[in-house]
PDB file of C-alpha atoms and ligand atoms in Angstrom:
ATOM      1  CA  MET A   1      16.681   0.997   7.287  1.00 63.00           C
ATOM      2  CA  ARG A   2      13.701  -2.233   7.132  1.00 74.00           C
ATOM      3  CA  ASN A   3      10.648  -1.238   8.747  1.00 73.00           C
ATOM      4  CA  LEU A   4       8.706  -4.683   8.140  1.00 74.00           C
ATOM      5  CA  TYR A   5       4.992  -4.567  10.059  1.00 78.00           C
ATOM      6  CA  SER A   6       3.913  -7.388  12.335  1.00 81.00           C
ATOM      7  CA  PRO A   7       0.027  -7.006  12.963  1.00 82.00           C
ATOM      8  CA  THR A   8       1.144  -4.879  16.226  1.00 85.00           C
ATOM      9  CA  ASN A   9       3.008  -2.651  14.470  1.00 88.00           C
ATOM     10  CA  VAL A  10       0.268  -1.714  11.980  1.00 91.00           C
ATOM     11  CA  LYS A  11      -2.215  -0.968  14.452  1.00 89.00           C
ATOM     12  CA  GLU A  12       0.288   1.249  16.312  1.00 92.00           C
ATOM     13  CA  ILE A  13       0.857   3.078  12.914  1.00 93.00           C
ATOM     14  CA  PHE A  14      -3.043   3.021  12.187  1.00 93.00           C
ATOM     15  CA  LYS A  15      -3.106   5.151  15.520  1.00 94.00           C
ATOM     16  CA  LYS A  16       0.113   7.003  15.455  1.00 95.00           C
ATOM     17  CA  TYR A  17      -0.828   8.727  12.265  1.00 96.00           C
ATOM     18  CA  LYS A  18      -4.299   8.559  12.683  1.00 96.00           C
ATOM     19  CA  PHE A  19      -4.932   6.066   9.431  1.00 96.00           C
ATOM     20  CA  ASN A  20      -8.008   4.820   8.607  1.00 94.00           C
ATOM     21  CA  TYR A  21      -8.204   2.124   6.181  1.00 94.00           C
ATOM     22  CA  LYS A  22     -10.526   2.348   3.391  1.00 96.00           C
ATOM     23  CA  LYS A  23     -12.576  -0.857   2.251  1.00 95.00           C
ATOM     24  CA  LYS A  24     -13.561   0.773  -1.152  1.00 97.00           C
ATOM     25  CA  LEU A  25      -9.753   1.091  -1.946  1.00 98.00           C
ATOM     26  CA  GLY A  26      -9.346  -2.515  -1.408  1.00 97.00           C
ATOM     27  CA  GLN A  27      -6.862  -1.757   1.409  1.00 98.00           C
ATOM     28  CA  ASN A  28      -5.800  -5.387   2.830  1.00 97.00           C
ATOM     29  CA  PHE A  29      -2.402  -5.321   4.049  1.00 96.00           C
ATOM     30  CA  LEU A  30      -0.056  -8.313   3.809  1.00 96.00           C
ATOM     31  CA  ILE A  31       1.636  -8.763   6.902  1.00 93.00           C
ATOM     32  CA  ASP A  32       3.489 -11.816   6.344  1.00 94.00           C
ATOM     33  CA  LYS A  33       7.242 -11.588   5.775  1.00 92.00           C
ATOM     34  CA  ASN A  34       7.251 -15.177   4.331  1.00 95.00           C
ATOM     35  CA  ILE A  35       4.469 -14.743   1.524  1.00 97.00           C
ATOM     36  CA  ASN A  36       6.502 -11.233   0.913  1.00 96.00           C
ATOM     37  CA  GLU A  37       9.319 -13.157   0.143  1.00 96.00           C
ATOM     38  CA  LYS A  38       7.531 -15.749  -1.987  1.00 98.00           C
ATOM     39  CA  ILE A  39       6.538 -12.986  -3.951  1.00 98.00           C
ATOM     40  CA  ILE A  40       9.823 -11.701  -4.902  1.00 97.00           C
ATOM     41  CA  GLU A  41      11.046 -15.258  -5.221  1.00 97.00           C
ATOM     42  CA  SER A  42       8.422 -15.686  -8.068  1.00 98.00           C
ATOM     43  CA  ALA A  43       9.307 -12.659 -10.007  1.00 98.00           C
ATOM     44  CA  SER A  44      12.992 -13.374  -9.894  1.00 97.00           C
ATOM     45  CA  ILE A  45      13.713 -10.140  -9.160  1.00 97.00           C
ATOM     46  CA  SER A  46      17.706  -8.907  -9.376  1.00 96.00           C
ATOM     47  CA  GLU A  47      19.578  -6.080  -9.193  1.00 96.00           C
ATOM     48  CA  ASP A  48      19.007  -5.228 -13.014  1.00 96.00           C
ATOM     49  CA  ASP A  49      15.182  -5.155 -12.325  1.00 97.00           C
ATOM     50  CA  ILE A  50      13.051  -2.206 -12.798  1.00 98.00           C
ATOM     51  CA  VAL A  51       9.530  -2.766 -10.777  1.00 98.00           C
ATOM     52  CA  LEU A  52       6.621  -1.139 -11.042  1.00 98.00           C
ATOM     53  CA  GLU A  53       4.246  -1.732  -8.050  1.00 98.00           C
ATOM     54  CA  ILE A  54       0.411  -0.579  -7.996  1.00 98.00           C
ATOM     55  CA  GLY A  55      -0.621   0.387  -4.449  1.00 98.00           C
ATOM     56  CA  PRO A  56       2.379   0.117  -1.887  1.00 98.00           C
ATOM     57  CA  GLY A  57       0.277   0.650   0.776  1.00 97.00           C
ATOM     58  CA  LEU A  58       1.883   0.546   4.328  1.00 95.00           C
ATOM     59  CA  GLY A  59       4.996  -0.775   1.810  1.00 96.00           C
ATOM     60  CA  ASN A  60       6.010  -4.131   3.362  1.00 95.00           C
ATOM     61  CA  LEU A  61       6.515  -5.584  -0.198  1.00 97.00           C
ATOM     62  CA  THR A  62       7.767  -2.456  -1.359  1.00 97.00           C
ATOM     63  CA  GLN A  63      10.741  -2.524   1.089  1.00 96.00           C
ATOM     64  CA  LEU A  64      11.521  -5.851   0.087  1.00 96.00           C
ATOM     65  CA  LEU A  65      11.527  -4.823  -3.661  1.00 98.00           C
ATOM     66  CA  CYS A  66      13.600  -1.753  -2.953  1.00 97.00           C
ATOM     67  CA  GLU A  67      16.504  -4.136  -1.478  1.00 96.00           C
ATOM     68  CA  SER A  68      16.321  -6.487  -4.482  1.00 96.00           C
ATOM     69  CA  ALA A  69      15.630  -4.527  -7.443  1.00 98.00           C
ATOM     70  CA  LYS A  70      17.570  -1.540  -9.276  1.00 98.00           C
ATOM     71  CA  LYS A  71      14.703   0.643  -9.157  1.00 98.00           C
ATOM     72  CA  VAL A  72      11.244   0.604  -7.800  1.00 98.00           C
ATOM     73  CA  ILE A  73       8.222   3.098  -9.005  1.00 98.00           C
ATOM     74  CA  SER A  74       5.324   3.118  -6.733  1.00 98.00           C
ATOM     75  CA  ILE A  75       1.562   4.317  -7.704  1.00 98.00           C
ATOM     76  CA  GLU A  76      -0.695   4.949  -4.632  1.00 98.00           C
ATOM     77  CA  ILE A  77      -3.819   6.201  -4.842  1.00 98.00           C
ATOM     78  CA  ASP A  78      -4.439   7.010  -1.290  1.00 98.00           C
ATOM     79  CA  LYS A  79      -2.189  10.217  -0.339  1.00 98.00           C
ATOM     80  CA  ASP A  80      -2.945   9.507   3.489  1.00 97.00           C
ATOM     81  CA  PHE A  81       0.217   7.005   3.259  1.00 97.00           C
ATOM     82  CA  LYS A  82       2.473   9.923   1.945  1.00 97.00           C
ATOM     83  CA  LYS A  83       3.491  10.944   5.755  1.00 96.00           C
ATOM     84  CA  ILE A  84       3.970   7.128   6.611  1.00 96.00           C
ATOM     85  CA  HIS A  85       6.004   6.633   3.663  1.00 96.00           C
ATOM     86  CA  ASP A  86       8.088   9.620   4.536  1.00 96.00           C
ATOM     87  CA  ASP A  87       8.859   8.893   7.571  1.00 94.00           C
ATOM     88  CA  LEU A  88       8.981   5.191   7.166  1.00 93.00           C
ATOM     89  CA  LEU A  89      10.147   4.436   3.557  1.00 94.00           C
ATOM     90  CA  ASN A  90      14.086   5.253   3.193  1.00 92.00           C
ATOM     91  CA  TYR A  91      15.129   4.297   0.208  1.00 96.00           C
ATOM     92  CA  ASP A  92      17.172   6.116  -2.493  1.00 97.00           C
ATOM     93  CA  ASN A  93      15.933   3.879  -5.584  1.00 98.00           C
ATOM     94  CA  LEU A  94      12.170   4.650  -4.415  1.00 98.00           C
ATOM     95  CA  GLU A  95       9.890   6.735  -6.280  1.00 98.00           C
ATOM     96  CA  ILE A  96       6.495   7.184  -5.064  1.00 98.00           C
ATOM     97  CA  ILE A  97       3.669   8.646  -7.412  1.00 98.00           C
ATOM     98  CA  TYR A  98       0.267   9.746  -5.579  1.00 98.00           C
ATOM     99  CA  ASP A  99      -2.177   8.886  -8.327  1.00 98.00           C
ATOM    100  CA  ASP A 100      -4.822   6.369  -9.705  1.00 98.00           C
ATOM    101  CA  PHE A 101      -2.923   3.651 -11.587  1.00 98.00           C
ATOM    102  CA  MET A 102      -6.012   3.724 -14.156  1.00 98.00           C
ATOM    103  CA  ASP A 103      -5.648   7.518 -14.840  1.00 97.00           C
ATOM    104  CA  ILE A 104      -1.322   8.069 -14.794  1.00 97.00           C
ATOM    105  CA  ASP A 105       0.425   8.312 -18.731  1.00 96.00           C
ATOM    106  CA  LEU A 106       2.513   4.827 -17.876  1.00 95.00           C
ATOM    107  CA  ARG A 107       4.167   5.279 -21.284  1.00 94.00           C
ATOM    108  CA  LYS A 108       5.566   8.621 -20.040  1.00 95.00           C
ATOM    109  CA  ILE A 109       6.615   7.026 -16.709  1.00 96.00           C
ATOM    110  CA  LEU A 110       8.358   3.823 -18.091  1.00 95.00           C
ATOM    111  CA  ASN A 111       9.640   5.608 -20.818  1.00 93.00           C
ATOM    112  CA  PRO A 112      13.377   6.530 -19.030  1.00 95.00           C
ATOM    113  CA  TYR A 113      13.608   2.910 -18.949  1.00 95.00           C
ATOM    114  CA  ASP A 114      12.713   1.730 -22.110  1.00 87.00           C
ATOM    115  CA  LYS A 115      16.260  -0.276 -22.722  1.00 90.00           C
ATOM    116  CA  GLU A 116      16.007  -2.231 -19.170  1.00 93.00           C
ATOM    117  CA  LYS A 117      13.866  -5.078 -17.610  1.00 88.00           C
ATOM    118  CA  ILE A 118      10.787  -3.767 -16.348  1.00 97.00           C
ATOM    119  CA  LYS A 119       8.502  -6.024 -13.820  1.00 98.00           C
ATOM    120  CA  VAL A 120       5.152  -5.472 -12.213  1.00 98.00           C
ATOM    121  CA  VAL A 121       4.914  -6.664  -8.978  1.00 98.00           C
ATOM    122  CA  ALA A 122       1.727  -5.889  -6.944  1.00 98.00           C
ATOM    123  CA  ASN A 123      -0.451  -7.011  -4.069  1.00 98.00           C
ATOM    124  CA  LEU A 124      -3.269  -5.690  -6.125  1.00 98.00           C
ATOM    125  CA  PRO A 125      -6.555  -3.801  -4.907  1.00 97.00           C
ATOM    126  CA  TYR A 126      -9.246  -6.950  -5.978  1.00 94.00           C
ATOM    127  CA  TYR A 127     -11.923  -4.046  -6.991  1.00 95.00           C
ATOM    128  CA  ILE A 128     -10.241  -3.194 -10.539  1.00 96.00           C
ATOM    129  CA  THR A 129      -7.958  -6.328 -10.856  1.00 95.00           C
ATOM    130  CA  THR A 130      -9.288  -6.867 -14.569  1.00 92.00           C
ATOM    131  CA  PRO A 131      -8.859  -3.235 -15.872  1.00 94.00           C
ATOM    132  CA  ILE A 132      -5.259  -3.124 -14.289  1.00 96.00           C
ATOM    133  CA  ILE A 133      -4.083  -6.201 -15.965  1.00 94.00           C
ATOM    134  CA  MET A 134      -6.034  -5.054 -19.522  1.00 91.00           C
ATOM    135  CA  LYS A 135      -4.268  -1.703 -19.207  1.00 93.00           C
ATOM    136  CA  LEU A 136      -0.966  -3.560 -18.925  1.00 94.00           C
ATOM    137  CA  LEU A 137      -1.718  -5.801 -21.748  1.00 92.00           C
ATOM    138  CA  GLU A 138      -3.655  -4.173 -24.202  1.00 88.00           C
ATOM    139  CA  GLU A 139      -1.905  -0.886 -24.210  1.00 87.00           C
ATOM    140  CA  LYS A 140       1.661  -2.616 -24.690  1.00 86.00           C
ATOM    141  CA  TYR A 141       3.766  -1.361 -22.152  1.00 89.00           C
ATOM    142  CA  PRO A 142       7.410  -2.765 -22.252  1.00 89.00           C
ATOM    143  CA  VAL A 143       6.859  -5.148 -19.537  1.00 95.00           C
ATOM    144  CA  ASP A 144       8.329  -8.588 -19.265  1.00 95.00           C
ATOM    145  CA  LYS A 145       6.691 -10.151 -16.322  1.00 97.00           C
ATOM    146  CA  ILE A 146       3.714  -9.611 -14.278  1.00 97.00           C
ATOM    147  CA  VAL A 147       3.498 -11.246 -10.833  1.00 98.00           C
ATOM    148  CA  VAL A 148       0.047 -10.298  -8.883  1.00 98.00           C
ATOM    149  CA  MET A 149      -1.753 -11.224  -5.853  1.00 98.00           C
ATOM    150  CA  ILE A 150      -5.034 -11.418  -6.828  1.00 97.00           C
ATOM    151  CA  GLN A 151      -8.629 -13.160  -5.458  1.00 96.00           C
ATOM    152  CA  LYS A 152      -8.042 -16.887  -5.601  1.00 96.00           C
ATOM    153  CA  GLU A 153     -11.100 -17.341  -7.763  1.00 92.00           C
ATOM    154  CA  VAL A 154      -9.960 -14.714 -10.117  1.00 92.00           C
ATOM    155  CA  ALA A 155      -6.612 -16.313 -11.213  1.00 93.00           C
ATOM    156  CA  GLN A 156      -8.962 -19.684 -11.712  1.00 87.00           C
ATOM    157  CA  ARG A 157     -10.677 -17.466 -13.982  1.00 84.00           C
ATOM    158  CA  PHE A 158      -7.691 -16.368 -15.845  1.00 85.00           C
ATOM    159  CA  ALA A 159      -6.511 -19.999 -16.173  1.00 76.00           C
ATOM    160  CA  SER A 160     -10.100 -21.538 -17.274  1.00 76.00           C
ATOM    161  CA  SER A 161     -10.728 -23.262 -20.619  1.00 76.00           C
ATOM    162  CA  PRO A 162     -13.216 -22.599 -23.135  1.00 81.00           C
ATOM    163  CA  GLY A 163     -16.980 -23.913 -21.953  1.00 79.00           C
ATOM    164  CA  GLY A 164     -16.319 -23.009 -18.238  1.00 76.00           C
ATOM    165  CA  LYS A 165     -18.276 -20.661 -16.317  1.00 75.00           C
ATOM    166  CA  ASP A 166     -15.229 -18.489 -15.485  1.00 78.00           C
ATOM    167  CA  TYR A 167     -14.112 -18.374 -19.016  1.00 85.00           C
ATOM    168  CA  GLY A 168     -14.297 -14.715 -20.349  1.00 87.00           C
ATOM    169  CA  ALA A 169     -12.569 -12.004 -22.633  1.00 89.00           C
ATOM    170  CA  ILE A 170      -9.722 -11.495 -20.269  1.00 90.00           C
ATOM    171  CA  THR A 171      -8.877 -15.274 -20.269  1.00 91.00           C
ATOM    172  CA  LEU A 172      -8.578 -14.996 -24.085  1.00 94.00           C
ATOM    173  CA  THR A 173      -6.359 -11.577 -23.396  1.00 93.00           C
ATOM    174  CA  ILE A 174      -4.478 -13.061 -21.037  1.00 93.00           C
ATOM    175  CA  ASN A 175      -4.054 -16.051 -23.256  1.00 92.00           C
ATOM    176  CA  TYR A 176      -2.800 -14.193 -26.215  1.00 94.00           C
ATOM    177  CA  TYR A 177      -0.282 -12.056 -24.404  1.00 94.00           C
ATOM    178  CA  THR A 178       1.401 -14.312 -22.178  1.00 94.00           C
ATOM    179  CA  GLU A 179       2.119 -17.194 -20.464  1.00 92.00           C
ATOM    180  CA  ALA A 180       0.418 -17.343 -17.184  1.00 92.00           C
ATOM    181  CA  HIS A 181       1.053 -19.883 -14.128  1.00 91.00           C
ATOM    182  CA  TYR A 182      -0.752 -20.073 -11.024  1.00 93.00           C
ATOM    183  CA  ALA A 183       1.823 -19.905  -8.589  1.00 95.00           C
ATOM    184  CA  PHE A 184       0.383 -19.968  -4.999  1.00 96.00           C
ATOM    185  CA  THR A 185      -2.560 -19.804  -2.916  1.00 97.00           C
ATOM    186  CA  VAL A 186      -2.325 -17.585   0.441  1.00 98.00           C
ATOM    187  CA  PRO A 187      -5.085 -17.365   2.961  1.00 98.00           C
ATOM    188  CA  PRO A 188      -7.190 -14.604   4.364  1.00 98.00           C
ATOM    189  CA  SER A 189      -5.593 -14.902   7.660  1.00 97.00           C
ATOM    190  CA  VAL A 190      -1.895 -13.302   6.766  1.00 96.00           C
ATOM    191  CA  PHE A 191      -4.226  -9.960   5.999  1.00 96.00           C
ATOM    192  CA  ILE A 192      -5.039  -6.979   8.095  1.00 95.00           C
ATOM    193  CA  PRO A 193      -7.974  -6.356   7.964  1.00 95.00           C
ATOM    194  CA  GLN A 194      -8.571  -9.745   6.445  1.00 96.00           C
ATOM    195  CA  PRO A 195     -10.364 -10.255   3.187  1.00 96.00           C
ATOM    196  CA  LYS A 196     -13.381 -12.213   2.707  1.00 94.00           C
ATOM    197  CA  VAL A 197     -12.019 -14.890   0.252  1.00 96.00           C
ATOM    198  CA  SER A 198      -8.668 -16.638  -0.298  1.00 98.00           C
ATOM    199  CA  SER A 199      -6.020 -15.147  -2.908  1.00 98.00           C
ATOM    200  CA  ALA A 200      -3.335 -16.220  -5.023  1.00 97.00           C
ATOM    201  CA  VAL A 201      -0.436 -15.207  -6.433  1.00 97.00           C
ATOM    202  CA  VAL A 202      -0.048 -15.260 -10.699  1.00 96.00           C
ATOM    203  CA  VAL A 203       2.869 -15.289 -12.556  1.00 96.00           C
ATOM    204  CA  PHE A 204       2.307 -13.886 -15.897  1.00 96.00           C
ATOM    205  CA  ASP A 205       5.640 -14.148 -18.513  1.00 96.00           C
ATOM    206  CA  VAL A 206       4.634 -11.440 -21.148  1.00 96.00           C
ATOM    207  CA  LEU A 207       5.772 -12.524 -24.810  1.00 95.00           C
ATOM    208  CA  ASP A 208       7.957 -10.848 -27.128  1.00 91.00           C
ATOM    209  CA  LYS A 209       5.343 -11.811 -29.917  1.00 88.00           C
ATOM    210  CA  PRO A 210       1.813 -12.680 -29.318  1.00 87.00           C
ATOM    211  CA  LYS A 211       1.375 -16.538 -29.905  1.00 86.00           C
ATOM    212  CA  TYR A 212      -0.809 -16.274 -33.051  1.00 92.00           C
ATOM    213  CA  LYS A 213      -0.274 -14.301 -36.104  1.00 92.00           C
ATOM    214  CA  VAL A 214      -3.449 -11.864 -36.742  1.00 94.00           C
ATOM    215  CA  TYR A 215      -4.759  -9.885 -39.932  1.00 90.00           C
ATOM    216  CA  SER A 216      -5.596  -7.283 -37.120  1.00 90.00           C
ATOM    217  CA  GLU A 217      -5.657  -7.254 -32.957  1.00 92.00           C
ATOM    218  CA  GLU A 218      -8.066  -4.464 -33.016  1.00 91.00           C
ATOM    219  CA  ILE A 219     -10.868  -6.566 -34.790  1.00 91.00           C
ATOM    220  CA  LEU A 220      -9.776  -9.619 -32.862  1.00 95.00           C
ATOM    221  CA  PHE A 221     -10.479  -8.223 -29.838  1.00 93.00           C
ATOM    222  CA  LYS A 222     -13.393  -6.416 -30.892  1.00 93.00           C
ATOM    223  CA  VAL A 223     -14.994 -10.057 -31.924  1.00 94.00           C
ATOM    224  CA  ILE A 224     -14.060 -11.257 -28.484  1.00 94.00           C
ATOM    225  CA  LYS A 225     -15.542  -8.634 -26.691  1.00 92.00           C
ATOM    226  CA  GLY A 226     -18.919  -8.740 -28.573  1.00 92.00           C
ATOM    227  CA  ALA A 227     -19.159 -12.292 -28.394  1.00 93.00           C
ATOM    228  CA  PHE A 228     -18.699 -12.120 -24.634  1.00 90.00           C
ATOM    229  CA  ALA A 229     -20.730  -9.087 -24.025  1.00 87.00           C
ATOM    230  CA  LYS A 230     -24.242 -10.736 -24.322  1.00 79.00           C
ATOM    231  CA  ARG A 231     -23.483 -14.516 -23.235  1.00 73.00           C
ATOM    232  CA  ARG A 232     -26.923 -15.755 -24.004  1.00 81.00           C
ATOM    233  CA  LYS A 233     -26.604 -15.048 -27.699  1.00 90.00           C
ATOM    234  CA  THR A 234     -25.244 -17.734 -30.254  1.00 94.00           C
ATOM    235  CA  PHE A 235     -21.728 -15.976 -31.749  1.00 95.00           C
ATOM    236  CA  VAL A 236     -23.326 -15.354 -34.886  1.00 95.00           C
ATOM    237  CA  ASN A 237     -25.862 -13.052 -33.450  1.00 94.00           C
ATOM    238  CA  SER A 238     -23.539 -11.199 -31.121  1.00 93.00           C
ATOM    239  CA  LEU A 239     -21.056 -10.842 -34.142  1.00 92.00           C
ATOM    240  CA  SER A 240     -23.589  -9.204 -36.325  1.00 90.00           C
ATOM    241  CA  SER A 241     -24.729  -6.633 -33.670  1.00 90.00           C
ATOM    242  CA  THR A 242     -20.861  -6.005 -33.074  1.00 90.00           C
ATOM    243  CA  PHE A 243     -20.445  -5.880 -36.822  1.00 88.00           C
ATOM    244  CA  PRO A 244     -23.263  -4.357 -38.721  1.00 88.00           C
ATOM    245  CA  GLU A 245     -21.373  -4.455 -41.598  1.00 85.00           C
ATOM    246  CA  PHE A 246     -21.191  -8.141 -42.082  1.00 83.00           C
ATOM    247  CA  GLU A 247     -24.049 -10.105 -43.759  1.00 86.00           C
ATOM    248  CA  LYS A 248     -25.336 -12.787 -41.435  1.00 90.00           C
ATOM    249  CA  GLU A 249     -24.674 -15.403 -43.952  1.00 92.00           C
ATOM    250  CA  ILE A 250     -21.019 -14.419 -44.198  1.00 91.00           C
ATOM    251  CA  ILE A 251     -20.593 -15.208 -39.920  1.00 92.00           C
ATOM    252  CA  VAL A 252     -22.200 -18.540 -40.846  1.00 94.00           C
ATOM    253  CA  GLU A 253     -19.940 -19.402 -43.618  1.00 93.00           C
ATOM    254  CA  THR A 254     -17.019 -18.733 -41.577  1.00 93.00           C
ATOM    255  CA  LEU A 255     -17.907 -21.057 -38.980  1.00 95.00           C
ATOM    256  CA  LYS A 256     -19.052 -23.808 -41.141  1.00 95.00           C
ATOM    257  CA  HIS A 257     -15.746 -23.267 -43.169  1.00 95.00           C
ATOM    258  CA  PHE A 258     -13.888 -24.343 -39.600  1.00 96.00           C
ATOM    259  CA  GLY A 259     -16.236 -27.155 -38.761  1.00 96.00           C
ATOM    260  CA  LEU A 260     -18.464 -25.081 -36.097  1.00 96.00           C
ATOM    261  CA  ASN A 261     -21.899 -25.170 -35.637  1.00 95.00           C
ATOM    262  CA  LYS A 262     -23.883 -22.062 -36.300  1.00 94.00           C
ATOM    263  CA  ALA A 263     -25.500 -22.270 -32.814  1.00 95.00           C
ATOM    264  CA  ILE A 264     -22.471 -22.180 -31.399  1.00 95.00           C
ATOM    265  CA  ARG A 265     -22.031 -19.596 -28.378  1.00 94.00           C
ATOM    266  CA  GLY A 266     -18.440 -17.155 -28.022  1.00 93.00           C
ATOM    267  CA  GLU A 267     -17.493 -19.150 -24.757  1.00 92.00           C
ATOM    268  CA  LYS A 268     -17.023 -22.308 -26.129  1.00 93.00           C
ATOM    269  CA  LEU A 269     -14.446 -21.161 -28.559  1.00 95.00           C
ATOM    270  CA  SER A 270     -10.726 -21.138 -28.307  1.00 94.00           C
ATOM    271  CA  LEU A 271      -8.221 -18.088 -28.527  1.00 95.00           C
ATOM    272  CA  GLU A 272      -7.220 -20.140 -31.577  1.00 95.00           C
ATOM    273  CA  GLU A 273     -10.513 -20.321 -32.971  1.00 96.00           C
ATOM    274  CA  TYR A 274     -11.315 -16.441 -32.425  1.00 97.00           C
ATOM    275  CA  VAL A 275      -7.806 -15.914 -34.118  1.00 97.00           C
ATOM    276  CA  LYS A 276      -9.130 -18.181 -37.385  1.00 96.00           C
ATOM    277  CA  ILE A 277     -12.680 -16.814 -37.435  1.00 95.00           C
ATOM    278  CA  SER A 278     -11.560 -12.912 -37.177  1.00 94.00           C
ATOM    279  CA  ASN A 279      -8.418 -13.610 -39.804  1.00 94.00           C
ATOM    280  CA  TYR A 280     -10.762 -15.534 -42.436  1.00 92.00           C
ATOM    281  CA  LEU A 281     -13.720 -12.508 -42.217  1.00 87.00           C
ATOM    282  CA  MET A 282     -11.314  -9.664 -42.432  1.00 85.00           C
ATOM    283  CA  GLU A 283     -10.219 -11.203 -45.596  1.00 84.00           C
ATOM    284  CA  ARG A 284     -13.368 -11.790 -47.256  1.00 77.00           C
ATOM    285  CA  ILE A 285     -14.144  -8.204 -46.609  1.00 69.00           C
ATOM    286  CA  HIS A 286     -10.936  -6.575 -47.704  1.00 66.00           C
TER     287      HIS A 286
HETATM  288  N1  LIG B   1       0.716  -3.536  -1.139  1.00 55.24           N
HETATM  289  C1  LIG B   1       0.185  -3.588   0.038  1.00 55.24           C
HETATM  290  C2  LIG B   1       0.292  -5.036   0.759  1.00 55.24           C
HETATM  291  O1  LIG B   1       0.625  -5.698   0.018  1.00 55.24           O
HETATM  292  O2  LIG B   1       0.042  -4.729   2.155  1.00 55.24           O
HETATM  293  C3  LIG B   1      -1.133  -3.005  -0.046  1.00 55.24           C
HETATM  294  C4  LIG B   1      -1.998  -3.785  -1.004  1.00 55.24           C
HETATM  295  S1  LIG B   1      -3.691  -3.266  -0.947  1.00 55.24           S
HETATM  296  C5  LIG B   1      -4.396  -4.883  -1.170  1.00 55.24           C
HETATM  297  C6  LIG B   1      -3.787  -2.537  -2.194  1.00 55.24           C
HETATM  298  C7  LIG B   1      -3.340  -1.104  -2.201  1.00 55.24           C
HETATM  299  O3  LIG B   1      -3.683  -0.494  -3.769  1.00 55.24           O
HETATM  300  C8  LIG B   1      -3.333  -0.206  -1.447  1.00 55.24           C
HETATM  301  O4  LIG B   1      -2.633   0.462  -0.940  1.00 55.24           O
HETATM  302  C9  LIG B   1      -4.487   0.799  -2.178  1.00 55.24           C
HETATM  303  O5  LIG B   1      -4.837   2.269  -1.469  1.00 55.24           O
HETATM  304  C10 LIG B   1      -4.173   0.916  -3.307  1.00 55.24           C
HETATM  305  N2  LIG B   1      -4.826   1.298  -4.437  1.00 55.24           N
HETATM  306  C11 LIG B   1      -5.990   1.132  -4.617  1.00 55.24           C
HETATM  307  N3  LIG B   1      -6.646   1.587  -5.835  1.00 55.24           N
HETATM  308  C12 LIG B   1      -5.460   2.022  -6.642  1.00 55.24           C
HETATM  309  C13 LIG B   1      -5.352   2.833  -7.739  1.00 55.24           C
HETATM  310  N4  LIG B   1      -6.578   2.799  -8.603  1.00 55.24           N
HETATM  311  N5  LIG B   1      -4.394   2.870  -7.937  1.00 55.24           N
HETATM  312  C14 LIG B   1      -3.278   2.985  -7.291  1.00 55.24           C
HETATM  313  N6  LIG B   1      -3.511   2.248  -6.277  1.00 55.24           N
HETATM  314  C15 LIG B   1      -4.895   1.741  -5.502  1.00 55.24           C
END
C-alpha cells in the first residue's frame, strides 16, 4: 500500500520515529507528488527495468519506482530509516541496502541483473553529487540511463562549454560517456527541510560506446584531470607535471600540430581536442 507523504505526514513520521534529519547527509525530502512523478516519467521506467536508487530517505520516490519497475535496489547510508522503511514500505520488489554508496561493491550487487536494463534514479545527496556520478560512469557499471536530481548550478556545470567558468573534468567525463540533457528545474519550496538552492533533474543516456576512439582511456582521463588540477597553469605546464616523463617540447609540438597555442589553458580545450592530444602523445612515445 502506498504511503506518499505530505508535509504534515513527514512531521508526524519524524515525531513518531524520533527521527532527526541530518543536514550533513544532504537530507532534504521531496514531498511533491507531481515532481516525483515527473522524475519517473523522465526516466521512462517500465516493468522491465531494474532500478538502482541512491538515498531513498523517507521513500516517496522509492514507492513510485516500486510501482513502475520490475525491481528496485535502494542504497541508504542512514540506518535510522530502517524502522520507518520496515513499517511503511511494503513492496516485494524492493531491496534496501544500508551502506555508503561510495563504499559498496556495485558490480556484485548488479551482477545478477547484467542481462537486464538497469537505470539509476535518485534524488541525490548534494554533498557527493560529483563522486557518485564519477563512480557510476568511470567504473563502467552496466547502466543504461541515469536520472538524478541535483543542485541546479551543478547541472549547469555538467552542460557547460569549453572556456566557461563551470567547465571542468566532470563535464568532459559526462560528455565522453553520455548524452546528457537538462530535464527541468525544481524550486526549494517542495522539500522538507528546504535547501538554500534550486535543484534540477538531469537525464544521462549512457552511450553503448564512448563518443571517441581513444588510445587509452586511462591516459585520456589522466591528461584531463592533470589539466584541471591547477587551473592557473598552462596546459603545457600542467601536463608536464602530470607526466614528468614527457619532454615539454613534445607537448608544445603536439599543440602546434593541432593548431593550438602553447599558452592555452586546459579549460579552453574541447573533449575532441583532449582525445586528439592524448592519442597523438601516446603514439609518439610508444
Ligand atoms: N529520496 C529521498 C527524497 O527524494 O525525498 C531523499 C533524498 S535526500 C536529498 C538524499 C538521501 O541520500 C538521504 O536519504 C540521505 O540519507 C542519503 N545519503 C546521503 N549520503 C549517502 C551515501 N553516501 N550513500 C547512500 N545514501 C546516502
